[in-house]
Short mmCIF file of C-alpha atoms in Angstrom, two decimals:
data_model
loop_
_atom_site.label_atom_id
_atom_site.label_comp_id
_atom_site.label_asym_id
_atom_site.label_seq_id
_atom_site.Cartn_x
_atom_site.Cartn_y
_atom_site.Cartn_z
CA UNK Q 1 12.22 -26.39 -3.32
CA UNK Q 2 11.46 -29.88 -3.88
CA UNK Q 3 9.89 -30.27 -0.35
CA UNK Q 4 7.70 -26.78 -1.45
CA UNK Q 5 6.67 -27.96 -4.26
CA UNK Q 6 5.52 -31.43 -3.02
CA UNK Q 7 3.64 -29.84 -0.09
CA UNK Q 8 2.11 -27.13 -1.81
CA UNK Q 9 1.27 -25.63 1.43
CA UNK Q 10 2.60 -23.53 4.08
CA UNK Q 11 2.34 -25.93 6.70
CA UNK Q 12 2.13 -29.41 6.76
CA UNK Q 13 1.15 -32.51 9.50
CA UNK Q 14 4.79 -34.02 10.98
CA UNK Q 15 4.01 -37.60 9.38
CA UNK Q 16 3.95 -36.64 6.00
CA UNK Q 17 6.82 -34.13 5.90
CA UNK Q 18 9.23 -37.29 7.37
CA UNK Q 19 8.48 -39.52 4.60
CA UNK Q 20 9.28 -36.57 2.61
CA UNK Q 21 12.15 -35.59 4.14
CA UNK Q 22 13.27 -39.03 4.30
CA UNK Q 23 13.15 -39.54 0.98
CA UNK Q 24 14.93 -36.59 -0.30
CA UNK Q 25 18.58 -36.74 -1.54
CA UNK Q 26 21.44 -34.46 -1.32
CA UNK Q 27 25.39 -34.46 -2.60
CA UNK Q 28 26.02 -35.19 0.84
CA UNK Q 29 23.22 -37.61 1.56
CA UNK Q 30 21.61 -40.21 -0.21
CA UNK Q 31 17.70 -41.37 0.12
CA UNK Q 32 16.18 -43.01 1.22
CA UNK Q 33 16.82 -43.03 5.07
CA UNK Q 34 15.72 -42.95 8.56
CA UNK Q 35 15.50 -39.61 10.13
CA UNK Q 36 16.92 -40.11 13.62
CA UNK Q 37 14.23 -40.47 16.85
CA UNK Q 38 15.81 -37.23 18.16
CA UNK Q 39 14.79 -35.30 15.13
CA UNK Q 40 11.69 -36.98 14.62
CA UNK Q 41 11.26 -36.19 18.15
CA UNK Q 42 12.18 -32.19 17.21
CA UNK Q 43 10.00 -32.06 14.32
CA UNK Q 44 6.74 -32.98 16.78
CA UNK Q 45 7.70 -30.84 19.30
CA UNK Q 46 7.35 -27.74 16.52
CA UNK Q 47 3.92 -29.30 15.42
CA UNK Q 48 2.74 -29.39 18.94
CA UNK Q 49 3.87 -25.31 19.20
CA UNK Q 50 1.98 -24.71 16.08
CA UNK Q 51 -1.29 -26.78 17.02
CA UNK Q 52 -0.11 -30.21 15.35
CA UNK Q 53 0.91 -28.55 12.01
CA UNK Q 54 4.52 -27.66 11.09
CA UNK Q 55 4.95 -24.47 9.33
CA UNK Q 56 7.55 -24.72 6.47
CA UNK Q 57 8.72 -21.05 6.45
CA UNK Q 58 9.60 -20.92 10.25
CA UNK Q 59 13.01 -21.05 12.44
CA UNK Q 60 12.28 -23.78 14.07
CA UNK Q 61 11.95 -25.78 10.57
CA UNK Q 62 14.39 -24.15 8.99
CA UNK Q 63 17.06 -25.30 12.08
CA UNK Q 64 15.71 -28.89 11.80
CA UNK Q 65 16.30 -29.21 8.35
CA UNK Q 66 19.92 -27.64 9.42
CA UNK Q 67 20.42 -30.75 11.33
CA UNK Q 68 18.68 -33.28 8.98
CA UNK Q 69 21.12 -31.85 5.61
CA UNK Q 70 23.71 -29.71 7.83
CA UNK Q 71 25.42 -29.43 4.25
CA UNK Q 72 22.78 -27.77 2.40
CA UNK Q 73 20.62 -26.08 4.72
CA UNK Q 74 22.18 -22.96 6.63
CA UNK Q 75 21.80 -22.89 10.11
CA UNK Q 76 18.99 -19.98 10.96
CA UNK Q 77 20.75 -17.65 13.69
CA UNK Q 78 18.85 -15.26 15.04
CA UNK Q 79 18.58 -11.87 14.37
CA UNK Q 80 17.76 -8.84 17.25
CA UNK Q 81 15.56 -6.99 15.45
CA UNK Q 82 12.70 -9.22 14.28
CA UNK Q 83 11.89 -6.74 11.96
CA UNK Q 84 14.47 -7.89 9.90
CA UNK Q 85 12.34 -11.15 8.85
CA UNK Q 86 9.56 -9.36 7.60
CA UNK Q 87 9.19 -8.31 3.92
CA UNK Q 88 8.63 -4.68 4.48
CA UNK Q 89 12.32 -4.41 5.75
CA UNK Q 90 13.66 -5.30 2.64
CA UNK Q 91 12.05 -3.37 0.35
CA UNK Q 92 12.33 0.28 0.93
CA UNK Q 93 14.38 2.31 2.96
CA UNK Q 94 14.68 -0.78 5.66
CA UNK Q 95 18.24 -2.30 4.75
CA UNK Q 96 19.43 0.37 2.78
CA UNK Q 97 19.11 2.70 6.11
CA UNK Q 98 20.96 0.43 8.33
CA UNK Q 99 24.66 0.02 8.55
CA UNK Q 100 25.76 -4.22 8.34
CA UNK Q 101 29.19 -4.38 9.36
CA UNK Q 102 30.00 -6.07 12.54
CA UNK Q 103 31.76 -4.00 14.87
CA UNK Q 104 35.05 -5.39 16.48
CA UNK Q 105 33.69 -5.21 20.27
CA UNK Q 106 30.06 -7.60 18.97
CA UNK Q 107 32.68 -9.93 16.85
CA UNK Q 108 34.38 -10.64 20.46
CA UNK Q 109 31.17 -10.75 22.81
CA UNK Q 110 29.64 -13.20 19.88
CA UNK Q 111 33.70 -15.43 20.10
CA UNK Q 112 32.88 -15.31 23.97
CA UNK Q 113 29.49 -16.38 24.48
CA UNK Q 114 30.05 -19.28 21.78
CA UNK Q 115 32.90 -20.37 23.88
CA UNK Q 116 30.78 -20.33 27.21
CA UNK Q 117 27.53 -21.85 25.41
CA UNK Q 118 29.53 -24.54 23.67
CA UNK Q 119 31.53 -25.53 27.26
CA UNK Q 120 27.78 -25.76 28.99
CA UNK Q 121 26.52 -28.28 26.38
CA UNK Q 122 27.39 -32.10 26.08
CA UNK Q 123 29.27 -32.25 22.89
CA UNK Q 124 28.06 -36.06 21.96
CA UNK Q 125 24.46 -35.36 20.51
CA UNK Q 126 24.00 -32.41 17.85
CA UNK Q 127 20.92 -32.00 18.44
CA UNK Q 128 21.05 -30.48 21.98
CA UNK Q 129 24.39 -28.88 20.89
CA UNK Q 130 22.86 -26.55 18.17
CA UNK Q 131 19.41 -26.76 19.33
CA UNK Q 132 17.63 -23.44 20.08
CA UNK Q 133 13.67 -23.15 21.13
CA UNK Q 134 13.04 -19.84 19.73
CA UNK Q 135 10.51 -19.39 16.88
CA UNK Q 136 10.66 -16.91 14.00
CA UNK Q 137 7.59 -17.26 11.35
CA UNK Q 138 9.17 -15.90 8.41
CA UNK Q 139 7.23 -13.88 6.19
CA UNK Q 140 4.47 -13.08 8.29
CA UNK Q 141 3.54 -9.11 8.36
CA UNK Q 142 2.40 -8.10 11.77
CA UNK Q 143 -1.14 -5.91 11.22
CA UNK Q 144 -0.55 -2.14 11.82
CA UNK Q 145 -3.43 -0.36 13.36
CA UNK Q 146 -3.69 3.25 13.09
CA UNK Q 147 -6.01 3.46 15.56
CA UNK Q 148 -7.40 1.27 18.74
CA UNK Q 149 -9.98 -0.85 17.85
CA UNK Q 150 -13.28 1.23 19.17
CA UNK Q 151 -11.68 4.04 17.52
CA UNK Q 152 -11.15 1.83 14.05
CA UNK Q 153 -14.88 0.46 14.19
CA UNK Q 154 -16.58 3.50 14.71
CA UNK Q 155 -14.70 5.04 11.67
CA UNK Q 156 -15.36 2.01 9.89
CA UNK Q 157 -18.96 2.22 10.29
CA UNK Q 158 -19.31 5.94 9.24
CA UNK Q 159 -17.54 5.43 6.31
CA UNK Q 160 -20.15 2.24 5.42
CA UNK Q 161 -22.89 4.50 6.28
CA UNK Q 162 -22.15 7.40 3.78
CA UNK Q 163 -21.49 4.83 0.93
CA UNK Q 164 -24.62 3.33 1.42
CA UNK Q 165 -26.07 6.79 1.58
CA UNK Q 166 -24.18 7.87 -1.23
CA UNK Q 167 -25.83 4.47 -3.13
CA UNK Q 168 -28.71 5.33 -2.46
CA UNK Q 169 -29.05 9.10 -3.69
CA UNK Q 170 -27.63 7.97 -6.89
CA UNK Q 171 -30.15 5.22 -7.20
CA UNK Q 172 -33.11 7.53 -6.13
CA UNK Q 173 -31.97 10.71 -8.76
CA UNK Q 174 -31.76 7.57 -11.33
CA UNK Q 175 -35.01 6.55 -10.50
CA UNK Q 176 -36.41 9.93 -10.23
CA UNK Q 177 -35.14 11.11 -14.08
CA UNK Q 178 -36.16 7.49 -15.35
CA UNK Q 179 -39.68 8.04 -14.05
CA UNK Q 180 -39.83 11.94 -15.17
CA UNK Q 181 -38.79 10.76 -18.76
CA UNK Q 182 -41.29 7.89 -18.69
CA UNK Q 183 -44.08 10.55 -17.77
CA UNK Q 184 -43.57 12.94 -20.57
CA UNK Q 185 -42.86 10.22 -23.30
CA UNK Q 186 -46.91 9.19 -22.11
CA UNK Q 187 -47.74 12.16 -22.97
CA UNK Q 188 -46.16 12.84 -26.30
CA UNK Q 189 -48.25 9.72 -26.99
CA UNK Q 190 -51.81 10.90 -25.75
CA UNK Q 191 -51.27 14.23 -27.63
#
């Protein structure tokens, strides 16, 4: 929140957000301090994805600050259904309709492929241990089209059509009972 409210943005140039980050204390950390050349090295790598900005409500953030404050900032796993990051899903009839428990069988496929990813990895820098290259931008509605876009253009320009049509019948019957009413009040006077 403090990094939000400092920023005031949703994304941010690398530089800035290290001094930042660098300067921001924790019960587990105190500030100020050097962010290591690994992370600093992480945190450019998801400007350069994002054309040299780094977007604060994103997976890729959200796992480096993971590894910059591993005590108060949950690793971001990710989830199958991207769906699931999007506001819509939580309000309505998205996670109410779906059932959250973790099955027995997916509890012992997840046990297994930790075990195999953790023996592939070197176990000496945890930033290639935990490290994962796959973006979520959280918070970001994808736009639904109801129709293709020809489709969606053409029905967009009818519809402009008959409200300017619509405008402009109203304005001419306006006009038309303004200039009536002018008439006969000139000749109530020339009477």
């Amino acid at each position: 929140r403090d990094l939000e409210g400092s920023i005031r943005a949703p994304q941010v140039l690398p530089e800035p957000l290290l001094l930042l980050v660098g300067n921001l204390s924790s019960p587990s950390i105190d500030a100020p301090r050097q962010i290591s050349p690994g992370l600093v090295s992480k945190l450019h790598t998801i400007a350069d994805r994002h054309e040299g900005m780094v977007p604060l409500h994103s997976r890729l953030f959200a796992q480096w600050m993971h590894l910059v404050f591993p005590q108060e900032c949950p690793f971001p796993h990710l989830s199958v259904d991207p769906v699931v990051m999007t506001p819509n899903h939580w309000h309505g009839g998205g996670i109410a309709a779906k059932d959250l428990r973790v099955k027995p069988e997916d509890k012992q496929r997840l046990i297994e492929e930790s075990a195999r990813m953790s023996a592939e990895l070197p176990a000496w820098d945890p930033v290639v241990m935990e490290w994962s290259e796959e973006e979520v931008l959280f918070l970001q509605e994808t736009p639904h089209r109801i129709f293709g876009g020809a489709i969606s253009a053409a029905m967009r320009l009818i519809l402009q059509l008959s409200m300017c049509l619509t405008i402009l019948r109203i304005g001419f019957e306006g006009f038309r009972k303004v200039r009536s009413g002018s008439a006969d009040k000139v000749q109530e006077f020339a009477v």
